[in-house]
Coordinates of C-alpha atoms in Angstrom, one line a residue:
X1 CA -39.3 -27.8 92.5
X2 CA -42.1 -25.5 92.7
X3 CA -45.8 -26.3 92.2
X4 CA -45.8 -24.8 88.5
X5 CA -43.1 -27.1 87.5
X6 CA -44.5 -30.1 89.3
X7 CA -47.9 -29.6 87.5
X8 CA -46.1 -29.7 84.3
X9 CA -44.4 -32.9 85.1
X10 CA -47.7 -34.4 86.2
X11 CA -49.5 -33.3 83.0
X12 CA -46.6 -34.2 80.6
X13 CA -47.0 -37.7 81.9
X14 CA -50.5 -37.8 81.8
X15 CA -50.3 -36.7 78.1
X16 CA -48.2 -39.7 77.4
X17 CA -51.1 -42.0 79.2
X18 CA -53.7 -40.1 77.1
X19 CA -52.1 -41.0 73.7
X20 CA -52.1 -44.8 74.9
X21 CA -55.7 -44.8 75.0
X22 CA -57.0 -42.9 71.9
X23 CA -58.7 -45.8 70.2
X24 CA -61.1 -46.9 72.9
X25 CA -64.6 -46.0 71.3
X26 CA -66.3 -49.1 72.1
X27 CA -69.6 -50.7 73.5
X28 CA -68.6 -54.3 73.9
X29 CA -68.9 -57.0 71.5
X30 CA -71.9 -59.1 71.1
X31 CA -71.2 -60.5 67.6
X32 CA -68.0 -61.7 66.6
X33 CA -66.6 -63.4 63.5
X34 CA -63.2 -65.3 63.5
X35 CA -61.0 -65.9 60.3
X36 CA -59.2 -68.7 62.2
X37 CA -62.7 -70.5 62.2
X38 CA -63.7 -70.6 58.6
X39 CA -67.4 -71.1 57.8
X40 CA -68.8 -74.0 55.8
X41 CA -72.3 -75.2 55.0
X42 CA -74.0 -76.3 58.2
X43 CA -71.4 -74.3 60.2
X44 CA -71.7 -70.9 59.3
X45 CA -73.1 -68.9 62.4
X46 CA -71.6 -65.7 63.7
X47 CA -70.4 -66.1 67.2
X48 CA -73.1 -64.4 69.4
X49 CA -73.5 -63.9 73.1
X50 CA -76.6 -65.6 74.7
X51 CA -78.4 -64.8 77.6
X52 CA -79.6 -68.0 79.9
X53 CA -82.3 -66.9 82.1
X54 CA -83.0 -69.5 84.8
X55 CA -86.3 -70.2 86.9
X56 CA -86.2 -72.3 89.9
X57 CA -89.5 -74.0 91.1
X58 CA -91.2 -71.5 88.8
X59 CA -89.4 -68.3 90.4
X60 CA -87.2 -66.3 88.2
X61 CA -83.5 -66.7 89.2
X62 CA -79.9 -66.0 88.2
X63 CA -79.1 -64.9 84.4
X64 CA -75.9 -66.3 82.8
X65 CA -74.1 -65.2 79.7
X66 CA -72.8 -67.7 77.1
X67 CA -71.5 -67.8 73.6
X68 CA -73.4 -69.6 70.6
X69 CA -71.8 -72.2 68.4
X70 CA -70.8 -72.1 65.0
X71 CA -73.2 -74.8 64.1
X72 CA -76.9 -75.2 64.8
X73 CA -79.9 -72.7 64.2
X74 CA -79.6 -69.2 65.1
X75 CA -80.9 -68.3 68.6
X76 CA -84.0 -66.1 68.7
X77 CA -83.3 -62.4 69.4
X78 CA -86.4 -61.3 71.4
X79 CA -87.2 -62.5 74.9
X80 CA -90.8 -62.9 74.1
X81 CA -90.2 -65.4 71.3
X82 CA -88.0 -67.7 73.5
X83 CA -89.7 -70.6 75.2
X84 CA -88.7 -71.9 78.6
X85 CA -87.5 -75.8 78.7
X86 CA -86.6 -77.7 81.7
X87 CA -83.1 -78.3 82.3
X88 CA -81.5 -81.7 82.7
X89 CA -78.0 -83.0 83.4
X90 CA -76.7 -85.4 80.9
X91 CA -76.0 -88.9 81.7
X92 CA -73.1 -89.6 80.7
X93 CA -71.9 -86.2 81.6
X94 CA -69.8 -85.6 78.6
X95 CA -72.5 -86.7 76.5
X96 CA -70.2 -88.5 74.0
X97 CA -72.6 -91.4 73.7
X98 CA -76.3 -91.5 73.6
X99 CA -78.0 -90.3 76.9
X100 CA -79.6 -93.2 79.0
X101 CA -82.9 -91.6 79.0
X102 CA -85.1 -89.6 76.3
X103 CA -85.3 -86.0 77.1
X104 CA -88.7 -84.9 75.6
X105 CA -87.9 -81.4 74.8
X106 CA -85.3 -80.6 77.7
X107 CA -82.5 -78.5 77.5
X108 CA -79.5 -80.8 78.4
X109 CA -76.5 -79.6 80.2
X110 CA -73.1 -81.4 79.3
X111 CA -69.5 -81.2 80.2
X112 CA -66.7 -80.2 77.8
X113 CA -64.2 -82.8 76.5
X114 CA -63.7 -86.4 75.3
X115 CA -65.6 -85.8 72.0
X116 CA -66.2 -82.7 69.4
X117 CA -69.0 -80.2 70.2
X118 CA -70.8 -81.4 67.2
X119 CA -70.9 -85.1 68.5
X120 CA -72.3 -83.7 71.7
X121 CA -75.0 -81.7 69.9
X122 CA -76.0 -84.7 67.5
X123 CA -76.2 -87.1 70.6
X124 CA -78.5 -84.5 72.5
X125 CA -80.7 -83.9 69.4
X126 CA -81.2 -87.8 69.1
X127 CA -82.3 -87.9 72.5
X128 CA -84.9 -85.2 72.0
X129 CA -83.2 -82.2 73.6
X130 CA -84.4 -79.0 72.6
X131 CA -81.0 -77.3 73.2
X132 CA -77.6 -78.2 74.6
X133 CA -75.7 -76.2 77.1
X134 CA -71.9 -77.2 77.0
X135 CA -70.0 -76.2 80.3
X136 CA -66.6 -75.1 79.8
X137 CA -63.6 -76.4 82.0
X138 CA -62.2 -73.1 82.4
X139 CA -63.9 -69.6 83.6
X140 CA -63.6 -68.1 80.0
X141 CA -66.0 -68.6 77.3
X142 CA -64.7 -70.8 74.2
X143 CA -65.7 -70.5 70.6
X144 CA -67.2 -73.7 69.4
X145 CA -66.3 -74.4 65.9
X146 CA -66.6 -77.5 63.4
X147 CA -63.6 -79.7 62.7
X148 CA -62.2 -79.5 59.2
X149 CA -63.1 -83.0 58.1
X150 CA -66.7 -83.2 60.0
X151 CA -69.6 -83.9 57.6
X152 CA -72.6 -84.7 59.9
X153 CA -73.4 -81.0 60.4
X154 CA -77.1 -80.9 60.0
X155 CA -77.8 -80.1 63.6
X156 CA -81.4 -78.7 64.2
X157 CA -80.7 -77.6 68.1
X158 CA -78.9 -74.6 69.4
X159 CA -75.7 -75.1 71.2
X160 CA -74.3 -72.5 73.8
X161 CA -71.1 -72.6 75.7
X162 CA -71.2 -71.3 79.4
X163 CA -68.2 -70.8 81.6
X164 CA -67.1 -73.2 84.3
X165 CA -68.7 -71.1 87.2
X166 CA -72.1 -70.8 85.5
X167 CA -72.1 -74.6 85.0
X168 CA -71.5 -75.0 88.6
X169 CA -74.2 -72.7 89.7
X170 CA -76.5 -74.5 87.5
X171 CA -75.6 -78.0 88.9
X172 CA -76.2 -76.7 92.5
X173 CA -79.7 -75.5 91.4
X174 CA -80.5 -78.9 90.0
X175 CA -79.3 -80.7 93.1
X176 CA -81.3 -78.3 95.6
X177 CA -84.5 -77.8 93.5
X178 CA -87.3 -80.0 92.2
X179 CA -87.6 -78.0 89.0
X180 CA -85.2 -75.8 86.9
X181 CA -85.9 -74.2 83.5
X182 CA -84.0 -72.2 81.3
X183 CA -84.8 -69.5 78.4
X184 CA -82.2 -69.0 75.7
X185 CA -82.1 -65.8 73.5
X186 CA -79.6 -63.4 72.0
X187 CA -80.9 -59.8 72.0
X188 CA -79.5 -57.3 69.6
X189 CA -78.2 -53.8 70.4
X190 CA -80.4 -50.9 69.7
X191 CA -79.0 -48.8 66.7
X192 CA -78.4 -45.8 68.8
X193 CA -78.1 -45.6 72.6
X194 CA -78.7 -42.3 74.3
X195 CA -75.4 -42.8 76.1
X196 CA -73.6 -42.2 72.5
X197 CA -75.4 -38.9 72.3
X198 CA -74.2 -37.8 75.8
X199 CA -70.7 -39.0 75.2
X200 CA -70.6 -37.0 71.8
X201 CA -71.8 -34.0 73.8
X202 CA -69.2 -34.5 76.6
X203 CA -66.4 -34.7 74.2
X204 CA -67.4 -31.8 71.9
X205 CA -68.2 -29.7 75.2
X206 CA -64.9 -30.5 76.6
X207 CA -62.8 -29.3 73.6
X208 CA -65.0 -26.2 73.4
X209 CA -64.5 -25.2 77.0
X210 CA -60.8 -26.1 76.7
X211 CA -60.3 -24.1 73.6
X212 CA -62.0 -20.9 74.9
X213 CA -60.0 -21.1 78.0
X214 CA -56.9 -21.6 76.3
X215 CA -57.6 -18.6 74.0
X216 CA -58.7 -16.3 76.8
X217 CA -55.4 -17.3 78.7
X218 CA -53.4 -16.4 75.4
X219 CA -55.1 -13.1 75.1
X220 CA -54.4 -12.2 78.8
X221 CA -50.8 -13.1 78.4
X222 CA -50.7 -10.9 75.1
X223 CA -52.2 -8.0 77.1
X224 CA -49.7 -8.5 80.0
X225 CA -46.8 -8.7 77.4
X226 CA -48.2 -5.6 75.6
X227 CA -47.9 -3.6 79.1
X228 CA -44.1 -4.8 79.4
X229 CA -43.4 -3.7 75.7
X230 CA -44.9 -0.5 76.1
X231 CA -43.2 0.3 79.3
X232 CA -39.9 -0.7 77.5
X233 CA -39.0 -2.7 80.6
X234 CA -35.9 -4.7 80.9
X235 CA -37.9 -7.7 81.9
X236 CA -38.7 -8.0 78.1
X237 CA -36.3 -10.9 77.7
X238 CA -37.6 -12.6 80.9
X239 CA -41.3 -12.3 79.5
X240 CA -40.2 -13.9 76.2
X241 CA -38.2 -16.7 77.5
X242 CA -39.6 -17.3 81.1
X243 CA -43.0 -18.6 79.8
X244 CA -44.7 -17.0 82.6
X245 CA -48.1 -18.3 81.6
X246 CA -46.7 -21.9 82.2
X247 CA -47.6 -23.0 78.8
X248 CA -45.7 -25.9 77.2
X249 CA -45.1 -25.9 73.5
X250 CA -44.8 -29.0 71.5
X251 CA -42.3 -29.6 68.6
X252 CA -42.0 -32.1 65.8
X253 CA -39.5 -34.2 67.8
X254 CA -41.7 -34.6 71.0
X255 CA -44.8 -35.1 68.6
X256 CA -43.3 -38.2 67.4
X257 CA -41.8 -39.2 70.6
X258 CA -44.9 -39.1 72.4
X259 CA -46.4 -41.7 70.2
X260 CA -43.2 -44.0 70.3
X261 CA -43.4 -43.7 74.3
X262 CA -47.2 -44.2 74.3
X263 CA -46.7 -47.5 72.0
X264 CA -44.0 -48.8 74.5
X265 CA -46.1 -48.2 77.7
X266 CA -49.1 -49.6 75.8
X267 CA -47.2 -52.9 75.2
X268 CA -45.8 -52.7 78.7
X269 CA -49.5 -52.4 80.1
X270 CA -50.5 -55.4 77.8
X271 CA -47.9 -57.6 79.1
X272 CA -47.9 -56.5 82.8
X273 CA -51.6 -56.0 83.1
X274 CA -52.8 -57.0 86.5
X275 CA -54.9 -56.1 89.5
X276 CA -52.0 -54.1 91.0
X277 CA -51.0 -52.5 87.8
X278 CA -54.6 -51.1 87.3
X279 CA -54.3 -49.9 90.9
X280 CA -51.3 -47.9 89.9
X281 CA -53.0 -46.3 87.2
X282 CA -55.8 -45.5 89.3
X283 CA -53.5 -43.7 91.8
X284 CA -51.8 -41.9 88.9
X285 CA -55.3 -40.9 87.5
X286 CA -56.3 -39.5 90.9
X287 CA -53.2 -37.3 91.1
X288 CA -53.8 -36.0 87.7
X289 CA -57.4 -35.6 88.1
X290 CA -57.2 -33.9 91.4
X291 CA -54.6 -31.5 89.9
X292 CA -57.1 -30.8 86.9
X293 CA -59.9 -30.4 88.9
X294 CA -58.0 -27.9 91.5
X295 CA -56.8 -26.0 88.5
X296 CA -60.2 -25.6 86.8
X297 CA -62.0 -24.6 90.1
X298 CA -59.2 -22.1 91.0
X299 CA -59.6 -20.5 87.5
X300 CA -63.4 -20.5 87.4
X301 CA -63.8 -19.0 90.9
X302 CA -61.1 -16.4 90.5
X303 CA -62.4 -15.2 87.3
X304 CA -66.1 -14.5 88.3
X305 CA -66.1 -13.8 92.1
X306 CA -64.3 -10.8 93.4
X307 CA -63.5 -12.4 96.7
X308 CA -62.2 -15.6 95.3
X309 CA -60.3 -13.2 92.9
X310 CA -58.2 -11.5 95.6
X311 CA -57.6 -15.0 97.3
X312 CA -56.3 -16.3 94.0
X313 CA -53.9 -13.3 93.8
X314 CA -52.6 -13.6 97.3
X315 CA -49.8 -16.2 97.7
X316 CA -47.9 -18.1 100.5
X317 CA -44.7 -19.9 100.2
X318 CA -45.3 -23.5 101.0
X319 CA -42.2 -25.9 101.3
X320 CA -41.3 -28.1 98.2
X321 CA -44.4 -26.4 96.3
X322 CA -43.1 -22.8 96.3
X323 CA -45.5 -20.0 96.2
X324 CA -49.3 -21.1 96.2
X325 CA -52.2 -19.0 96.4
X326 CA -54.7 -18.9 99.1
X327 CA -57.4 -20.0 96.8
X328 CA -55.4 -23.1 95.7
X329 CA -54.7 -24.1 99.4
X330 CA -58.4 -23.6 99.9
X331 CA -59.7 -25.8 96.9
X332 CA -57.0 -28.5 97.1
X333 CA -58.4 -30.7 100.1
X334 CA -61.9 -30.9 98.3
X335 CA -60.2 -31.9 95.0
X336 CA -58.1 -34.6 96.9
X337 CA -61.1 -35.8 98.8
X338 CA -63.2 -36.1 95.6
X339 CA -60.5 -38.0 94.0
X340 CA -59.9 -40.5 96.8
X341 CA -63.6 -41.0 97.6
X342 CA -64.0 -41.9 93.6
X343 CA -61.0 -44.4 93.8
X344 CA -62.3 -46.0 96.9
X345 CA -65.9 -46.4 95.4
X346 CA -65.2 -46.7 91.9
X347 CA -66.7 -50.0 91.5
X348 CA -70.3 -48.8 92.6
X349 CA -72.8 -48.2 89.8
X350 CA -72.5 -44.4 89.8
X351 CA -68.9 -44.0 90.0
X352 CA -68.7 -43.1 86.2
X353 CA -69.8 -39.8 87.1
X354 CA -66.9 -39.1 89.5
X355 CA -64.6 -40.6 86.8
X356 CA -65.9 -38.4 84.0
X357 CA -65.7 -35.1 86.4
X358 CA -61.8 -36.0 87.2
X359 CA -61.3 -36.8 83.4
X360 CA -62.7 -33.8 82.0
X361 CA -61.0 -31.3 84.3
X362 CA -57.7 -33.2 83.5
X363 CA -58.1 -32.9 79.8
X364 CA -59.3 -29.5 80.0
X365 CA -56.0 -28.5 82.1
X366 CA -53.7 -30.4 79.8
X367 CA -55.2 -28.4 76.7
X368 CA -54.7 -25.2 78.7
X369 CA -51.1 -25.9 79.4
X370 CA -50.0 -28.0 76.4
X371 CA -49.9 -26.0 73.2
X372 CA -49.0 -26.8 69.5
X373 CA -47.3 -23.8 68.0
X374 CA -48.1 -24.2 64.4
X375 CA -50.0 -26.4 61.9
X376 CA -46.9 -28.2 61.1
X377 CA -46.4 -29.8 64.6
X378 CA -50.1 -30.4 64.7
X379 CA -49.9 -32.5 61.4
X380 CA -47.2 -34.5 62.5
X381 CA -48.8 -35.3 66.0
X382 CA -52.1 -36.2 64.5
X383 CA -50.6 -38.2 61.7
X384 CA -48.6 -40.2 64.1
X385 CA -51.6 -40.8 66.4
X386 CA -53.7 -41.7 63.2
X387 CA -51.2 -44.4 62.4
X388 CA -50.9 -45.5 66.1
X389 CA -54.5 -45.8 66.2
X390 CA -54.8 -48.2 63.4
X391 CA -51.9 -50.3 64.2
X392 CA -52.8 -50.9 67.7
X393 CA -56.6 -51.7 67.0
X394 CA -56.3 -53.6 63.8
X395 CA -52.8 -54.5 62.9
X396 CA -51.9 -55.7 66.4
X397 CA -54.4 -58.7 66.1
X398 CA -52.0 -60.0 63.4
X399 CA -49.0 -60.0 66.2
X400 CA -50.7 -60.5 69.3
X401 CA -53.8 -62.5 68.2
X402 CA -56.1 -60.1 69.7
X403 CA -56.6 -56.1 69.6
X404 CA -53.9 -54.7 72.1
X405 CA -55.7 -51.2 72.6
X406 CA -59.2 -53.0 73.3
X407 CA -57.8 -55.6 75.5
X408 CA -55.9 -53.0 77.7
X409 CA -59.0 -50.4 77.5
X410 CA -61.1 -53.0 78.9
X411 CA -58.8 -54.3 81.3
X412 CA -59.5 -58.0 80.2
X413 CA -56.5 -59.4 81.9
X414 CA -56.7 -57.5 85.2
X415 CA -60.0 -58.7 87.0
X416 CA -60.8 -54.9 87.0
X417 CA -63.6 -53.1 85.0
X418 CA -61.3 -51.4 82.5
X419 CA -58.6 -48.7 83.1
X420 CA -59.6 -45.3 84.3
X421 CA -58.2 -43.1 81.5
X422 CA -61.7 -43.2 79.8
X423 CA -64.7 -41.2 79.7
X424 CA -67.6 -43.5 80.0
X425 CA -71.5 -43.6 80.3
X426 CA -73.7 -46.6 80.9
X427 CA -75.8 -47.6 78.1
X428 CA -79.3 -47.0 79.0
X429 CA -81.5 -48.8 76.6
X430 CA -79.0 -51.6 75.8
X431 CA -80.3 -55.0 76.9
X432 CA -76.7 -56.1 77.7
X433 CA -75.8 -53.2 79.6
X434 CA -72.3 -52.0 79.8
X435 CA -70.8 -48.6 78.9
X436 CA -70.0 -46.6 75.8
X437 CA -66.5 -45.3 76.3
X438 CA -64.0 -42.9 74.6
X439 CA -60.4 -42.8 75.4
X440 CA -58.9 -39.6 76.5
X441 CA -56.5 -39.3 73.6
X442 CA -59.5 -39.1 71.1
X443 CA -60.4 -35.7 72.8
X444 CA -57.1 -34.4 73.7
X445 CA -55.0 -34.8 70.5
X446 CA -57.6 -33.2 68.1
X447 CA -58.3 -30.6 70.8
X448 CA -54.7 -29.5 70.5
X449 CA -55.5 -28.5 67.0
X450 CA -58.9 -27.1 67.7
X451 CA -57.6 -24.9 70.6
X452 CA -54.6 -23.8 68.3
X453 CA -57.4 -22.8 65.7
X454 CA -59.2 -20.6 68.2
X455 CA -56.1 -18.9 69.4
X456 CA -55.2 -17.7 65.9
X457 CA -58.8 -16.7 65.3
X458 CA -59.4 -14.5 68.4
X459 CA -56.4 -13.5 70.2
X460 CA -54.2 -12.8 67.4
X461 CA -57.2 -10.9 65.6
X462 CA -57.0 -8.4 68.4
X463 CA -53.2 -8.3 68.0
X464 CA -53.2 -7.6 64.5
X465 CA -55.7 -5.0 64.9
X466 CA -53.5 -3.2 67.4
X467 CA -50.3 -3.2 65.5
X468 CA -49.4 -0.4 63.3
X469 CA -47.4 -2.5 60.9
X470 CA -50.7 -4.1 59.5
X471 CA -49.2 -5.3 56.2
X472 CA -47.2 -8.0 58.5
X473 CA -50.3 -9.4 59.9
X474 CA -52.8 -9.0 57.0
X475 CA -53.1 -12.9 57.1
X476 CA -54.5 -13.1 60.5
X477 CA -56.4 -9.5 60.4
X478 CA -59.7 -11.3 59.0
X479 CA -59.7 -14.5 61.1
X480 CA -62.4 -13.5 63.6
X481 CA -64.7 -16.2 65.0
X482 CA -66.9 -16.3 62.0
X483 CA -64.4 -16.3 59.4
X484 CA -61.7 -18.0 61.0
X485 CA -60.8 -21.8 61.5
X486 CA -62.3 -22.6 65.0
X487 CA -66.0 -23.1 64.0
X488 CA -64.9 -25.4 61.0
X489 CA -62.4 -27.5 63.2
X490 CA -65.2 -27.9 65.8
X491 CA -67.8 -29.0 63.2
X492 CA -65.3 -31.3 61.6
X493 CA -64.3 -33.0 65.0
X494 CA -68.1 -33.5 65.8
X495 CA -68.8 -35.0 62.4
X496 CA -65.9 -37.3 62.6
X497 CA -66.8 -38.6 66.1
X498 CA -70.3 -39.0 64.8
X499 CA -69.2 -41.1 62.1
X500 CA -67.1 -43.1 64.6
X501 CA -70.3 -44.0 66.4
X502 CA -72.1 -44.8 63.2
X503 CA -69.2 -47.3 62.4
X504 CA -69.4 -48.7 65.9
X505 CA -72.9 -49.5 65.5
X506 CA -72.6 -50.9 62.0
X507 CA -69.9 -53.1 63.4
X508 CA -72.1 -54.6 66.4
X509 CA -70.3 -53.0 69.0
X510 CA -66.6 -53.8 67.8
X511 CA -64.3 -51.2 69.2
X512 CA -63.3 -48.6 66.7
X513 CA -60.2 -46.5 66.5
X514 CA -61.8 -43.2 66.6
X515 CA -58.7 -41.2 65.4
X516 CA -59.3 -43.2 62.0
X517 CA -62.3 -41.1 61.4
X518 CA -61.6 -37.8 63.3
X519 CA -58.1 -37.1 62.0
X520 CA -59.1 -37.0 58.4
X521 CA -62.2 -34.8 59.2
X522 CA -60.3 -32.5 61.5
X523 CA -56.9 -32.1 60.1
X524 CA -58.0 -32.4 56.3
X525 CA -60.6 -29.5 56.9
X526 CA -57.8 -27.2 58.4
X527 CA -55.4 -28.0 55.7
X528 CA -57.9 -27.6 53.0
X529 CA -59.3 -24.5 54.4
X530 CA -55.9 -22.9 55.0
X531 CA -54.8 -23.7 51.4
X532 CA -57.9 -22.1 49.9
X533 CA -57.5 -19.0 52.0
X534 CA -53.7 -18.8 51.0
X535 CA -52.9 -19.0 54.9
X536 CA -51.3 -22.5 54.7
X537 CA -47.6 -21.2 54.5
X538 CA -47.9 -18.9 57.5
X539 CA -50.1 -21.4 59.7
X540 CA -47.4 -24.5 58.9
X541 CA -44.4 -22.3 59.7
X542 CA -45.3 -19.5 62.1
X543 CA -48.7 -20.3 63.6
X544 CA -48.4 -17.6 66.3
X545 CA -46.3 -14.9 65.0
X546 CA -43.6 -13.2 67.4
X547 CA -44.4 -10.1 68.9
X548 CA -42.0 -6.9 68.4
X549 CA -41.6 -4.0 70.5
X550 CA -43.6 -0.7 70.1
X551 CA -40.6 1.2 69.0
X552 CA -39.9 -1.5 66.3
X553 CA -43.5 -1.3 65.2
X554 CA -43.3 2.5 64.9
X555 CA -40.0 2.1 62.8
X556 CA -41.7 -0.4 60.4
X557 CA -44.6 2.0 60.1
X558 CA -42.4 4.9 59.1
X559 CA -40.7 3.0 56.4
X560 CA -44.0 1.7 55.2
X561 CA -45.3 5.4 54.9
X562 CA -42.0 6.4 53.4
X563 CA -42.6 3.7 50.6
X564 CA -46.1 5.0 50.0

């Protein structure tokens, strides 16, 4: 197996992985409603995350995160409006009977179990507590709801559920200190975080760079083929069928199978999600990322610097990999080291930079190698991805009781900080922190269509202008960068992604299927514009027309002149 074929295998597998994670535009939920826990008077709050800041002997200490109950008053959103109250451990611990002493405005900490949540809150309120912290008997948070037959719901103090490990820490503080006080508040996310702006620019910029590289490579391949055609070389057949440029064209069957395989792989990830499975994905991501980074660096250096260009054109035969350029051999150790260092230190605060570099390089490389040949294939691929996105984000909640896509993207069942097949940027002005993320598929899949639009708008314009038989290519002759499809497609993608982030913020951070908004904008714009210009039939069936030999062009030209 030579290096080029190995790269194709790696990038084809990467494409399937990308399709898996196409619905990952999210910032993390802080407000959540639940249809399984219906609201009723006195029990109608949304489930919100709550910050529990502690002070030990007057010194600020650890902060814990809990979830507010369905009942009780709403928790203040601003820290400056939240008062500090002394923390007291309940006696009895479960607070299923009146506490043995009056609390005088203290926050009481109780253990879950033996009675309803509302009973605990009522007993705490009657004893004079200002709030109740209920410690779960598991490490996860639990939504505190009201029983269907409960009527005593006029609760005037807030109730917050904390995980088991937070409760153990608070109890340790109480045993070792003379005074522990807490402050409860639930800050709201800002309407717009600068991270979303940078993520939007990254996504749009990645497609822009990949599209121009793809069009440039197509033009170079066309020039090279022109030389063969003019020389009347016997290598013409090989030039047509050998795919010297290393491009892989998707057909309608593979477009459908991509989504089918992606669905199967997504379910497998969901069922088998674990620490070791995430580690396997990290290894695969590093292999693909190193390959993508190496491809981008070799192309960039060989095009702009003469010495590197010469090194890129000189080859050496390497066992197993076949012919490899000296420039590739020089660049590969750096790329492999970069990927390995990221993998080792991926949990540090700035590791997202390395992940984004590897991810962008890999996406650009895939868009350079994988092409859609016509609008028909692009429509099938994006339509399937559109349905895939909606199903695994929204409809899967009916079958699995949670969004499979979002659970996998966040790595909820693995103990790790999400899967690596994402671009992410830390939310800089969000009091809850976290990352704004977007799945590779939300960039790659629309990027295939946008790169196609630039190839037919630029490289084929020069091709049409060079042909003598002009009437065969009139439909392409006017498609320059201003009047073609690329700018419209880029604008539509950018607008669709912008609408995604608007929806994300309107939904209080609930994960949104980006292709739900991007596909109608991008594909709809392309189809509408093609129909209006009368190009739709040619775009749909032919896309990039076949190139004929010069002597065939001359014969067509003579026939055309005779007809005139």
